[in-house]
Structure formats: structure tokens, C-alpha cells
Coordinates of C-alpha atoms in Angstrom, one line a residue:
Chain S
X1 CA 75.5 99.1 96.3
X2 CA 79.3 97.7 97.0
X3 CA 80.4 97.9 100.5
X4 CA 83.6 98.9 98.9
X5 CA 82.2 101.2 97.0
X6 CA 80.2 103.0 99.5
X7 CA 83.8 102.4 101.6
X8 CA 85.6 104.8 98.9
X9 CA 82.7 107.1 98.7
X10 CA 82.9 107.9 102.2
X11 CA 86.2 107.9 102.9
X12 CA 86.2 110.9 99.8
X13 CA 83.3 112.4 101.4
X14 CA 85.5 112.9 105.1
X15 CA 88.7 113.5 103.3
X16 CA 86.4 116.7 101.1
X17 CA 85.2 117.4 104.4
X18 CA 88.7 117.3 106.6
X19 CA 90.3 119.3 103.8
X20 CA 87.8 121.8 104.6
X21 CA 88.5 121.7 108.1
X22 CA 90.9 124.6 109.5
X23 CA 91.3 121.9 112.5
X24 CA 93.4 120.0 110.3
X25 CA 95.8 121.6 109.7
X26 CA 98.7 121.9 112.6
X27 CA 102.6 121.4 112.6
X28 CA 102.5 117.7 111.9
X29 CA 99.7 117.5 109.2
X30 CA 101.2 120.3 107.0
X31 CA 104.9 118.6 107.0
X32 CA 102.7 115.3 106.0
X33 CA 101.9 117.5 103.3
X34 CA 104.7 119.0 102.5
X35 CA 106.9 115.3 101.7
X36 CA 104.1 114.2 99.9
X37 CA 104.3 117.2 97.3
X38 CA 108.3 116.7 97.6
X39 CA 108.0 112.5 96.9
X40 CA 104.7 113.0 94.3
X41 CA 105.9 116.0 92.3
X42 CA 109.2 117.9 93.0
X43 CA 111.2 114.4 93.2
X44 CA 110.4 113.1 89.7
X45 CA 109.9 116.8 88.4
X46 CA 113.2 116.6 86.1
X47 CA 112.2 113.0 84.8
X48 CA 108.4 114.2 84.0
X49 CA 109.4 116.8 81.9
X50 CA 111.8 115.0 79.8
X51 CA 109.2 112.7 79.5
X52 CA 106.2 115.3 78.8
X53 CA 108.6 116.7 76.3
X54 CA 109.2 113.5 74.4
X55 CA 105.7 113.0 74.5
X56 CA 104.9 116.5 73.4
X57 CA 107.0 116.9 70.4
X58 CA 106.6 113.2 69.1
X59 CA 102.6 113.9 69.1
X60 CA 103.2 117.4 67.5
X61 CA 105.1 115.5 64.9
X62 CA 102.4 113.0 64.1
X63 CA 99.8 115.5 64.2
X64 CA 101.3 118.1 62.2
X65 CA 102.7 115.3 59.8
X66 CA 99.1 114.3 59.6
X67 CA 97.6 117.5 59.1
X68 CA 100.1 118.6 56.4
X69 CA 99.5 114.9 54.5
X70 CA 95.9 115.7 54.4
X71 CA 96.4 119.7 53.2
X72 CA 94.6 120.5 56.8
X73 CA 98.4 121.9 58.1
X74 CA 96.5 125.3 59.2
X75 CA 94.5 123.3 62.2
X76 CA 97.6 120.9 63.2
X77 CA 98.3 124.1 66.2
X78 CA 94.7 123.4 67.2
X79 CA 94.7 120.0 66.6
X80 CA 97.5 119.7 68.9
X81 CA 96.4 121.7 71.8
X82 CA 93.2 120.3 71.8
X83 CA 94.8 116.6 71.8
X84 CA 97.6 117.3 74.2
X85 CA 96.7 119.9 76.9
X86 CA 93.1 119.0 77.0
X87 CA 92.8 115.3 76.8
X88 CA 96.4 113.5 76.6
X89 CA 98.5 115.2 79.3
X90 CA 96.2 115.5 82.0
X91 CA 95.1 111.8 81.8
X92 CA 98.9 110.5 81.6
X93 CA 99.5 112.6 84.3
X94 CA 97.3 111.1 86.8
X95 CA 98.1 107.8 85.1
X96 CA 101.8 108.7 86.0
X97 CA 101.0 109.7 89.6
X98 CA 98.3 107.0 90.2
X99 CA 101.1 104.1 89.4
X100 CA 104.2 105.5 91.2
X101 CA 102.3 107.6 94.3
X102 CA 99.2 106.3 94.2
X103 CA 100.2 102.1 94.6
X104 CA 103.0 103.1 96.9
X105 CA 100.0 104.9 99.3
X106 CA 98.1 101.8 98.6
X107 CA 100.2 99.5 99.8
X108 CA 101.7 101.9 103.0
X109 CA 97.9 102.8 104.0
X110 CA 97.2 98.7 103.6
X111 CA 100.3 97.7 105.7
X112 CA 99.7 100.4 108.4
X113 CA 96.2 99.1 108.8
X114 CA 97.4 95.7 109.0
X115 CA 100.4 96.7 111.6
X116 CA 97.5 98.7 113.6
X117 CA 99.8 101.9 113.6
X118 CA 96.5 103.6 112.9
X119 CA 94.8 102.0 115.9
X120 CA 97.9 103.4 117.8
X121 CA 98.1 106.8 116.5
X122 CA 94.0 106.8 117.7
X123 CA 95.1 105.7 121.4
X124 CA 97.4 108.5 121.9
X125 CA 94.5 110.9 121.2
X126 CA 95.7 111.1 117.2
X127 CA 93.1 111.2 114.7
X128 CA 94.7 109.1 111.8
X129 CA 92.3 110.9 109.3
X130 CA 93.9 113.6 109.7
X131 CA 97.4 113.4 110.2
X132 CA 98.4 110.5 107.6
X133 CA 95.5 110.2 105.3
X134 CA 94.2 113.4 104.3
X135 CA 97.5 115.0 104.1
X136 CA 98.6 112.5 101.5
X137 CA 94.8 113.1 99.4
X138 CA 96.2 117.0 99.6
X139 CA 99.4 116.4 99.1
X140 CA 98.5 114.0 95.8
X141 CA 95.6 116.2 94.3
X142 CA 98.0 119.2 94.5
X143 CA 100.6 117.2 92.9
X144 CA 98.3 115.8 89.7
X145 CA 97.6 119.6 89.5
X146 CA 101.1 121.1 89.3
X147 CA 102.6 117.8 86.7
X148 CA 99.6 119.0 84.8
X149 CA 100.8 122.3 84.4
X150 CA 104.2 121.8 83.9
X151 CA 103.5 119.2 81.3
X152 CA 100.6 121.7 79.6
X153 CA 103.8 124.6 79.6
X154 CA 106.0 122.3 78.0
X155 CA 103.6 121.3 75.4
X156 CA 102.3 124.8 74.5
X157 CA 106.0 125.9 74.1
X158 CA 107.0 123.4 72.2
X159 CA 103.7 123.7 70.0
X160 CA 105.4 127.2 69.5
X161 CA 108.2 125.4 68.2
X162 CA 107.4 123.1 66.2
X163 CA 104.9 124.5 64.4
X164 CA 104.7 128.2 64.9
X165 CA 109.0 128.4 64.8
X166 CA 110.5 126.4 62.0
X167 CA 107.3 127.0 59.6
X168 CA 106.1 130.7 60.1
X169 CA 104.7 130.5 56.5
X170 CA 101.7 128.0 58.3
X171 CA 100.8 129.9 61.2
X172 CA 102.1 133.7 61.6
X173 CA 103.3 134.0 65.6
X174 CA 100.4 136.4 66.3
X175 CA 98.2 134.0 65.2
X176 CA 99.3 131.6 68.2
X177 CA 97.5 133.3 70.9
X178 CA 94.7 133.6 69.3
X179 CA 94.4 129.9 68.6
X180 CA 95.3 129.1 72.2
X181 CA 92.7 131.8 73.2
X182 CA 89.9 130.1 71.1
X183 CA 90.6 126.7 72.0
X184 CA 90.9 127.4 75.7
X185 CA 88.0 129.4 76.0
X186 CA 86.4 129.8 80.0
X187 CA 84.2 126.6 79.5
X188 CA 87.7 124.4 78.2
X189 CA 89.8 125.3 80.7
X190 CA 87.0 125.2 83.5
X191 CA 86.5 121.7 82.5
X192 CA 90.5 120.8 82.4
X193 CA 90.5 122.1 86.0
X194 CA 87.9 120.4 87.6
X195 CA 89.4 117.2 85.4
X196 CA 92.5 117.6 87.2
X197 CA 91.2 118.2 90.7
X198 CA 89.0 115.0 89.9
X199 CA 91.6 113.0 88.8
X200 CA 94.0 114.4 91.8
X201 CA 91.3 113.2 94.4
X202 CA 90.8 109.6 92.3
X203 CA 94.2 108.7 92.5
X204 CA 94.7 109.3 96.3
X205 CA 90.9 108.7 97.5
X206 CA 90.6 105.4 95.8
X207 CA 93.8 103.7 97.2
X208 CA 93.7 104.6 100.5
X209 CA 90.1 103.2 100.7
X210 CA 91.7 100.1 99.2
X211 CA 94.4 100.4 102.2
X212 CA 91.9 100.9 105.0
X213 CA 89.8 97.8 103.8
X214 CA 93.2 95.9 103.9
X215 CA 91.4 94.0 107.1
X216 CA 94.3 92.7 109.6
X217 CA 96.1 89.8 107.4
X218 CA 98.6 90.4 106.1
X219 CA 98.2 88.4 102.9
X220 CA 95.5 90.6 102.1
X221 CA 97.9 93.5 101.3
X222 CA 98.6 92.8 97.7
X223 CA 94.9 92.3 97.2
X224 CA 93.9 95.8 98.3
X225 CA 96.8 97.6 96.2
X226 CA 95.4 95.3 92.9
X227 CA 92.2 96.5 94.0
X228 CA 93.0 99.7 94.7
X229 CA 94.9 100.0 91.7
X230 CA 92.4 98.7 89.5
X231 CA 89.4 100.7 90.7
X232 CA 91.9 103.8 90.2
X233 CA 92.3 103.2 86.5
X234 CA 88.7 102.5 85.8
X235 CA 88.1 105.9 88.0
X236 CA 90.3 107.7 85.7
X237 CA 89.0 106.7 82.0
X238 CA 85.2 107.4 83.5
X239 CA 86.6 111.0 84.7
X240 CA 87.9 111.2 81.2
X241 CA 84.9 110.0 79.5
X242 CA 82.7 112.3 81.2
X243 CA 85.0 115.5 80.7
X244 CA 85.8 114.9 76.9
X245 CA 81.3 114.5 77.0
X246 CA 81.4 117.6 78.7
X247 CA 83.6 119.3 76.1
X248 CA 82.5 118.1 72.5
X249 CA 78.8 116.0 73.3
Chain G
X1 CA 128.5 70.2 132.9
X2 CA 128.8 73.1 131.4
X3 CA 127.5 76.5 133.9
X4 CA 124.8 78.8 132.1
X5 CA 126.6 82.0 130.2
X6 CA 126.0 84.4 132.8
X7 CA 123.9 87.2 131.6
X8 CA 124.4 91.2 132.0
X9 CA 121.5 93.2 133.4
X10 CA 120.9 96.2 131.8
X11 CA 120.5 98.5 134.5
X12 CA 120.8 98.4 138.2
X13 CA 117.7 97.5 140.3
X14 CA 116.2 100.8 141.8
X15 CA 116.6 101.2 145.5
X16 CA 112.8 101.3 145.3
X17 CA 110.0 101.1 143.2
X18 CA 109.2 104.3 141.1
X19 CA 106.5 105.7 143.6
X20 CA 104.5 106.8 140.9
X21 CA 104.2 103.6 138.9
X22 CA 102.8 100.4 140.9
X23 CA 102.3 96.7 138.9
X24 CA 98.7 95.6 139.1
X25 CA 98.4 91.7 138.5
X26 CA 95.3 90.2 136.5
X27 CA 94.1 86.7 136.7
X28 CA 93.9 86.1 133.0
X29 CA 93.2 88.2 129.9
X30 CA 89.7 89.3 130.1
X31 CA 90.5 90.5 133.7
X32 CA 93.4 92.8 131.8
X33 CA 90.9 93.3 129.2
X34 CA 88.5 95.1 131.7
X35 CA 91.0 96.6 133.3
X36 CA 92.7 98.6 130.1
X37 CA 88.6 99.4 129.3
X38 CA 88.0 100.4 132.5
X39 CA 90.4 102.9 132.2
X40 CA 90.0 104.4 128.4
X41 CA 92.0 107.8 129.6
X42 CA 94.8 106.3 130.1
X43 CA 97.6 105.9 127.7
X44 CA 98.2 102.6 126.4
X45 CA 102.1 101.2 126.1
X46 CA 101.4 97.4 124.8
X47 CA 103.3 95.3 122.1
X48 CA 100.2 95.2 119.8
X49 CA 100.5 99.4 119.4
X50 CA 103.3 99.3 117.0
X51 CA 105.4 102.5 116.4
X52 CA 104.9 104.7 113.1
X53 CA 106.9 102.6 110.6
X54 CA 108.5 105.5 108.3
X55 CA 109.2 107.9 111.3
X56 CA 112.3 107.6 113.5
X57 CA 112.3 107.8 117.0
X58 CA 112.3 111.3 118.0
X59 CA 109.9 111.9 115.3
X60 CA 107.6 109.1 116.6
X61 CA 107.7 110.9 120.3
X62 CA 107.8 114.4 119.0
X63 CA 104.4 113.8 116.2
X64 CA 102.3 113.6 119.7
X65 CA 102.6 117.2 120.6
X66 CA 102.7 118.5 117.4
X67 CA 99.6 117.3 116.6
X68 CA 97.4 117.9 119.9
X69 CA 99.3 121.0 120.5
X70 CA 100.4 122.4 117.3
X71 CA 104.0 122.3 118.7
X72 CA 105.9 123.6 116.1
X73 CA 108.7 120.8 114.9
X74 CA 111.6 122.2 116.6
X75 CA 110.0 122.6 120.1
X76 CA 108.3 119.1 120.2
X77 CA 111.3 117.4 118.8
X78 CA 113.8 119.3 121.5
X79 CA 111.1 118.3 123.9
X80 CA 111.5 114.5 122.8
X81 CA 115.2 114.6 122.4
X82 CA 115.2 115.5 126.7
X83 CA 113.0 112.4 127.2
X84 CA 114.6 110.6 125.6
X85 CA 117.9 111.5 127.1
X86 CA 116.1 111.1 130.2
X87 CA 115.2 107.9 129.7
X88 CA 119.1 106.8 129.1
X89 CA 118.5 106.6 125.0
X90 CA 119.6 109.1 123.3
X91 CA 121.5 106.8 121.4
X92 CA 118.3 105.9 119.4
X93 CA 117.1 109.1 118.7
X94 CA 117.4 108.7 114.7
X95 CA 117.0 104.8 114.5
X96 CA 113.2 103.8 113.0
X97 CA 111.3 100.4 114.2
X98 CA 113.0 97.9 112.1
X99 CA 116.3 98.5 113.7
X100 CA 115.6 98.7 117.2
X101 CA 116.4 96.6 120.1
X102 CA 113.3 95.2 122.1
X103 CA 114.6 97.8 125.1
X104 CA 114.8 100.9 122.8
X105 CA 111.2 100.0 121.1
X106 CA 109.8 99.8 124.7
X107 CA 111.3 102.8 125.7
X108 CA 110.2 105.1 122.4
X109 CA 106.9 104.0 123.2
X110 CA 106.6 104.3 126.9
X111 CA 107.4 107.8 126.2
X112 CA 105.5 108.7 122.9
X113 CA 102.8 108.2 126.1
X114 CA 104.7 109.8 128.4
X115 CA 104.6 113.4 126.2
X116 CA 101.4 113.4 125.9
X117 CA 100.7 114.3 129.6
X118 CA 97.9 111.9 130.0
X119 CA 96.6 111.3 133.7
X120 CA 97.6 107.6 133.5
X121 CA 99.9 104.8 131.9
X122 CA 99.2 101.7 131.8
X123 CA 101.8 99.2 130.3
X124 CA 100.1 96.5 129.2
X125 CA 101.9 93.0 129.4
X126 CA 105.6 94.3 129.1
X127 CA 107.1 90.7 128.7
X128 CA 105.7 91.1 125.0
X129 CA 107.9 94.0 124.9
X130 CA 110.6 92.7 126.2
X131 CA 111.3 89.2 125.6
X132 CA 115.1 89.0 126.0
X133 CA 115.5 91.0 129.3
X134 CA 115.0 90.4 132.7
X135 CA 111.7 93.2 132.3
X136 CA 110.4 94.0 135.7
X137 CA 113.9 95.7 136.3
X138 CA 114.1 97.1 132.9
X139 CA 110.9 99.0 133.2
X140 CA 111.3 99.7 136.7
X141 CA 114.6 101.6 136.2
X142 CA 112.9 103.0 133.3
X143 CA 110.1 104.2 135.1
X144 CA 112.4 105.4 137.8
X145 CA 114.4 107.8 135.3
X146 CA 111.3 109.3 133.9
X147 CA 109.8 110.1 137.5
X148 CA 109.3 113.6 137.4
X149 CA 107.4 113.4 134.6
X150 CA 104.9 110.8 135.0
X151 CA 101.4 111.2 136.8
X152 CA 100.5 108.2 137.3
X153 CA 101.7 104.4 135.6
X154 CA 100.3 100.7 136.2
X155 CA 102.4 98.0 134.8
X156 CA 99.5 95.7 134.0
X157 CA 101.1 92.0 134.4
X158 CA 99.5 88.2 134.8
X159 CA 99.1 87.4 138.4
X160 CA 101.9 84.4 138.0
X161 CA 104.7 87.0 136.9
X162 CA 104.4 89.2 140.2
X163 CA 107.4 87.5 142.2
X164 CA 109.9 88.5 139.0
X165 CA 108.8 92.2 140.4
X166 CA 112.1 93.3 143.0
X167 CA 109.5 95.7 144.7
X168 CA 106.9 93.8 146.7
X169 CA 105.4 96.9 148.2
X170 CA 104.8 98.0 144.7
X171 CA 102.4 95.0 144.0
X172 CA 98.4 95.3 143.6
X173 CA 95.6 92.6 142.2
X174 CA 93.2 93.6 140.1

């Protein structure tokens, strides 16, 4: 197999392992944490939702636009909730969070292992593991997992909207808990969860194995965050492939 | 003929060397080599252990305790701050790597060693550190402030640098 392969696999298996560890977690490790949920998710919070809101109603348009063309106007609500909360949002999440946190942990992991600041931070009795590297695989994964949300609350109101709202003579506003009820049954949203947490571990796990394998030149640094980058993004559409075969195979 | 500029030295040469801290010389680098594994509970000061890039100072000293002793942020960084005031550098406390002087980068991480109590120091080849000083006397004086709170530190040098040392007495071959 890969070396880099087996590199990423292992450094997932310690990270699954460290996260599970209560030793750690102290003082520094949680505020490592902490700024990674403030820079992955509470910074860009306001610009995510306008953008999960675009996204939302201009794919509510096209479906129910679709739907009415075709005399099908009664499924566009579950139509829409299948397409957006279940497959859509979740993957351009992670894609959002994989191309703004995940290269920019790339290339800092990379750099820092070129700089030997980890080699440092081991000298003075710091395991690097655990203060800068699976903070940031915490930090990330809870990150992909809130955006998700948001962006899923966002689309299901404006689902409410759109469809529910300004043409109550389609679907009668009882009627919409029902159809969220039968789409996102225990199996759907069991699978949308462990999607999330998947693609929340991918898009931290897989660049900072890309950053570790860096080497010490420094020229190798934009190869490890293409690399890193690249195996992300294939990481992601097999996550998807295998949830949505999951769901409907 | 023109006189050289005449140049400034940072600090005034201790009376005498930091008892404490002595300079052991090496021949050449695998004798410092053996020497810094001879020794692998020390704590290492040496120009190829960089400082953490995206922390400050006082962060970069304070991180140590907080993280071998779960120091809570305000005690470790409070803890830091009086090293570092102790050390004459204050000044520094919020400035990261990029921006500091050769002397302030040597001093923040003489003491992210310092703070971590270990039973010995060894500064490894401080020239590297301190290219644009005259460095016996910088780390000397250095040493000298921090005194109290040191155990036990080697400045690790190349045999040929010992007479730039003002403290003979202080002088010991590997």
C-alpha cells in the first residue's frame, strides 16, 4: 500500500485515539481548540449563511420550477430536502471548510514541520500530537458539523418558504412535518451524521498528514498542500459516494 | 584612515560568572553532538529549535506550563510575564518571531526552558543565536539575571571561542 497512504491512516488512527484520551485535554490544548472553532466556523459564520441561503433558495427554485413543469409539484418539498439537507449541503460544506481551513492547516502543519517547531515543542517535554494537531482535527470536525447544521436550518426554513408559504394550496403547513419526518427517518439522519463526522475528520486528517510528510525543504511545502488538497477532495466524493449507496442502493 | 564605528555593548559584564551556568568547550561538532545526547534531560536552547511561529512571546513561554501542568492561562502567562521581566525584556512580551531582535529571540527561548524547571540547560552554540552581539557577555548577563531560577546551565561552545568568555574560572572541556 502507499506510504502516504498508510501515513494518513495512521495519523487518523492516533488523532481517533488522542481525541479519546482525557490526557489531552489541559489549558493549552482546549484554547487550540477553541480558535480553531472561532477561525473554521464562528469567523465566516455570517458569510456561510448568506451563502447557504443563496444556495438554498436558488435550488428550491429550480426544483420546485421543475417539479411544477412536470405536474410532480406535490414531491418538490421532498425533492428538496432530500437534495439539499441530505446530499448538497453537507458535501459543499466540507468542500467550504476543506478549501479555506483545511489548505490553510496544510500549509501551517507543512511549514512547522519544515521550521522544526514541532521537533522543538517535543524537546521541551511537549507532545506536538496533542497540543497543535489534534486540537485543530477537533476543532475542524466540530466545525464541518455546526456549518452543516446551520446551513440544513436555513434550508428547511426556507423550504417552508418557498414552498410551503407563498403556495399553501400545494402543500398544507401540517403537511410539512410530516414530509421532513418521512424523509429524515432514524436511518437518513444516522447516515447524514456519520457523513458529517466523516467528512469533518477528512478534511483535517488528510492535510495535516500531507503537512507532516512535508519532509525538511522547504520547496516541498506547496507540494504537500496540492497533495493534501487533492487527496482531500477525492476523500470527500468517496465519503459521499458511499453515504448516498448507503441511503438509496 | 578612518577608526571602526565604535560599538555599544548591550549590558555590562557580570562581576562574575553566573555560578550556576559554566561554558563547556567541544572540539568539533560530533563532540557537541555527544554531549547534547549524553545529556537527553536537559533542556535544549539552540538556533535550530525555532519558536512557535503564530504565538507571541509570552505565549510561547507561558504554552510550556500550561501544557505539562495544566496551568491555567492566566497563571502560566503571569508566570512568563515575571521571567521575562526578569530577564530585562519585558519590552517583547507581545512581539512574535518574525519581529524579534537576535537578543530578544535568544532570551524567549532560554526561558521557554527556563519555565519548564528542567534539571539542566544546555545552550547549544549561542553564536547562531546571536550573530550581531558580542554573545559571551550577552548570555552571561542573561544568565546572571535569571539566577535564582536556574538549576543548572552549560553554554555548549567550540573549543576556539572560549577566550571571547570574560569568566575564565567559568571554563570546562568536554
Amino acid at each position: 500500500m502507499d506510504a502516504r497512504f498508510n501515513r494518513t491512516l495512521r495519523f487518523a488512527a492516533d488523532a481517533c485515539i488522542g481525541v479519546l484520551s482525557p490526557s489531552t485535554y489541559n489549558s493549552a490544548t482546549r484554547e487550540v481548540v477553541l480558535r480553531q472553532i472561532y477561525f473554521t466556523a464562528w469567523q465566516v459564520l455570517p458569510g456561510f449563511a448568506a451563502f447557504a441561503a443563496v444556495a438554498s433558495f436558488l435550488i428550491i427554485q429550480i426544483v420546485g420550477n421543475t417539479a411544477r413543469n412536470f405536474g410532480l409539484y406535490e414531491y418538490a418539498l421532498e425533492l428538496v430536502v432530500r437534495l439539499l439537507v441530505l446530499e448538497i449541503l453537507p458535501l459543499t460544506t466540507a468542500l467550504f471548510v476543506a478549501l479555506r481551513t483545511g489548505a490553510a492547516i496544510n500549509t501551517e502543519v507543512a511549514l512547522m514541520a519544515i521550521h522544526r517547531e514541532l521537533t522543538a515543542l517535543r524537546q521541551l517535554g511537549i507532545d506536538p500530537l496533542k497540543l497543535e494537531l489534534i486540537p485543530r482535527v477537533i476543532g475542524g470536525t466540530v466545525s464541518v458539523m455546526a456549518l452543516t447544521s446551520v446551513s440544513v436550518v436555513i434550508a428547511l426554513a426556507l423550504a417552508h418558504v418557498q414552498v410551503v408559504d407563498f403556495q399553501p394550496w400545494n402543500v398544507a403547513g401540517g403537511e410539512f412535518g410530516l414530509v421532513i419526518g418521512r424523509v429524515l427517518g432514524p436511518v437518513e439522519l444516522a447516515t447524514l451524521f456519520v457523513k458529517t463526522l466523516a467528512f469533518g475528520i477528512a478534511v483535517t486528517t488528510i492535510p495535516i498528514a500531507a503537512g507532516l510528510g512535508a519532509g525538511r525543504e522547504l520547496f516541498r511545502a506547496p507540494v504537500a498542500v496540492m497533495q493534501g488538497m487533492v487527496r482531500t477532495f477525492f476523500a470527500l466524493m468517496l465519503i459521499e459516494c458511499v453515504a448516498v449507496a448507503v441511503l438509496y442502493a | 584612515m578612518t577608526s571602526a564605528p565604535s560599538v555599544e555593548r548591550p549590558d555590562a559584564i557580570p562581576a562574575s560568572a553566573p555560578s550556576r551556568s559554566r561554558v563547556v568547550t567541544v572540539a568539533d561538532d560530533a563532540a557537541r553532538q555527544r554531549l547534547i545526547d549524553a545529556y537527553p534531560e536537559a533542556a535544549l536552547v539552540s538556533a535550530t529549535l525555532p519558536l512557535r511561529a503564530n504565538l507571541d512571546v509570552l505565549e510561547n513561554i507561558a504554552v510550556v506550563p500550561r501544557f505539562r501542568r495544566n496551568l491555567d492561562a492566566e497563571t502560566a502567562l503571569q508566570l512568563a510575564w515575571y521571567l521575562l521581566d526578569a530577564a530585562g525584556h519585558a519590552g517583547c512580551a507581545h512581539v512574535r518571531d518574525p519581529d524579534l531582535t537576535h537578543e530578544q529571540r535568544f532570551v524567549a527561548k532560554l526561558l521557554r526552558a527556563v519555565i519548564g524547571d528542567p534539571p539542566l540547560i544546555l545552550i547549544d552554540r549561542p553564536a547562531m543565536m546571536l550573530p550581531d552581539s558580542p554573545y559571551p557577555v550577552v548570555v552571561q548577563s542573561v544568565l546572571a539575571r535569571l539566577e535564582s531560577r536556574l538549576t543548572q546551565c552549560w553554554i555548549v561552545d567550540y573549543a576556539w571561542n572560549a577566550p571571547l568568555y570574560p569568566h575564565p574560572e567559568s571554563r570546562t572541556s568536554d
